[in-house]
Amino acid sequence: MTSFSSIKKLSIFSIFLVFILYTWDIGNLDAIRQGTEGFYLQIAKEMFNAGSILTPLYNGENHWSKPPLQFWMANIFYFIGGGPSILLSRLSIVLFSLATLILTSQIVSKLLSKSFLLIFVFLSATFGMFKYSRIFMMEMPLTMLTTLGALYFYLYLNDKKYSLHLASLFIGLSILVKGPVSIVMAVGGIGLFLVLEWYMFGFNSKDLKKALICFFYSLAIASIWFIICTLKYGHEFIDYFFLRENLGKFASKSYPIRHVFQGLIIFALPWSLYLPISISQIKDHWIKVKNDKFLLFSNCCFFVFFTLWLIPSQRSHHYAMPSIIFFLISNFILLNNYQLSQKREKMMKLANIVISILMALTGILLSSLLVFNEVNQSASLTIKVLTTVALLFVGAFLFIKSKKQVSKYFIALFIIGNLWNIFIPSFILPYMPDRVIKTIGSAQVSASVRKPYFIEEALERKINWIGSHSIRQYILENNHYYIMHEATYRSNKLEDLTNVVTTWKVWRRGVKAKAGVNALLNKNIEELKDTVYLLENKPLR
């Protein structure tokens, strides 16, 4: 039997391992990122450089698309580290994610009387946690603050009076990440739980009083920034934040609801493959499940945190992230706190085999990338590919053979970490290759791209940003280098105004999985790339 001291040491090791995996090469400008990350990085950078504590800035103008908590986090690191950088920005998210994951795991561990180690590694070893803990996006602050606020409120319901302050603090801070939707999430999840609890166990006026106290306490914490901005900027702030940005989500281009469901399954991998077993557990243990208040609470929070993001028109995969922790907690409870029947044991073995097969198939699929000579082919890359493929096959074998759940969680953590940090980055095409940076030198540069942040970081200086409506006029009035994608170059018919100095390839953003698979099958990986142009003015005749 494993001693308490050994488990504690292993828990500390797991925290250290997750920290290493989440921070690996995060300072790389070309690391895996989401397309809008440059937007948030730019705001944080401008706020720090302008000394603007209250107001987010973008291109020198007030920009209230989001409250400032995430940017404050980065600015603290900038102050300590000597100025803005992509490393410090992402490090702020990594450390935030790690700290809140530890807190969440501790709470769930006490409520379920399960090992902290088991829960912490289970939550950490998912695609969603790897993706959003390593980039400067708001998904992790929104997800973890709202989740912790709800969990501490549950403790408050169970007469842990100190938890009121922590619940209100975390919910209040979550509002300063995303806005009013955060308190709607928290209050919605808590409210649904209380309604069902009253229906099943009888009305409790104390619980209602606690919910109202927490609601107004959270609102008071968050309102300070909103009140100050309203007093300082008046209707400009109200119209921008509440009308344009928040209500505007309902008038934007509509995307299919399935995107959010796909996001949930993808970001919860590999544990989302256990979902059929979890659902069947409800049927087997209905009486126990019905009386399990924490499971009911977790399911209520998941339901509200998830379905709320189906309402706006602008749906995306990442809208599933706020609900991911409660989704995982509910599945963990059903798999670990209720005995598995022989039938469910067989289903679990089958799910483990499926996960192992997926690991092996991933190794086979990814090794096929070596046939494309244009993808940064080298001896180093070949070694990385072969090593990753070997790890995937060994991991697949050990995943089936391992008897302990925690061992399976560690295997998944290590495999995902290897794929995310070493294998995939080997195939990333730099947005600004070294040869282009050398060509530009100290010359003036202008760019017509959506987010110039990564160009500025690569060149280590400010560049001019050209609006899409004024490109031709801008080129006529200036004599710079110009950076833009092929589509912009073609649509503005710039052949008569500019010479092409050089071109390079980058991976296209927003490529569908089907398109990627087809490109591999057709051995035509070029269709997954965009061409970027470096242009200069044509000499005057």
XYZ file of C-alpha atoms in Angstrom, residues 218 391 510:
3
model
C -19.877 39.397 -6.049
C 6.244 7.028 -27.399
C -9.105 27.972 -39.405
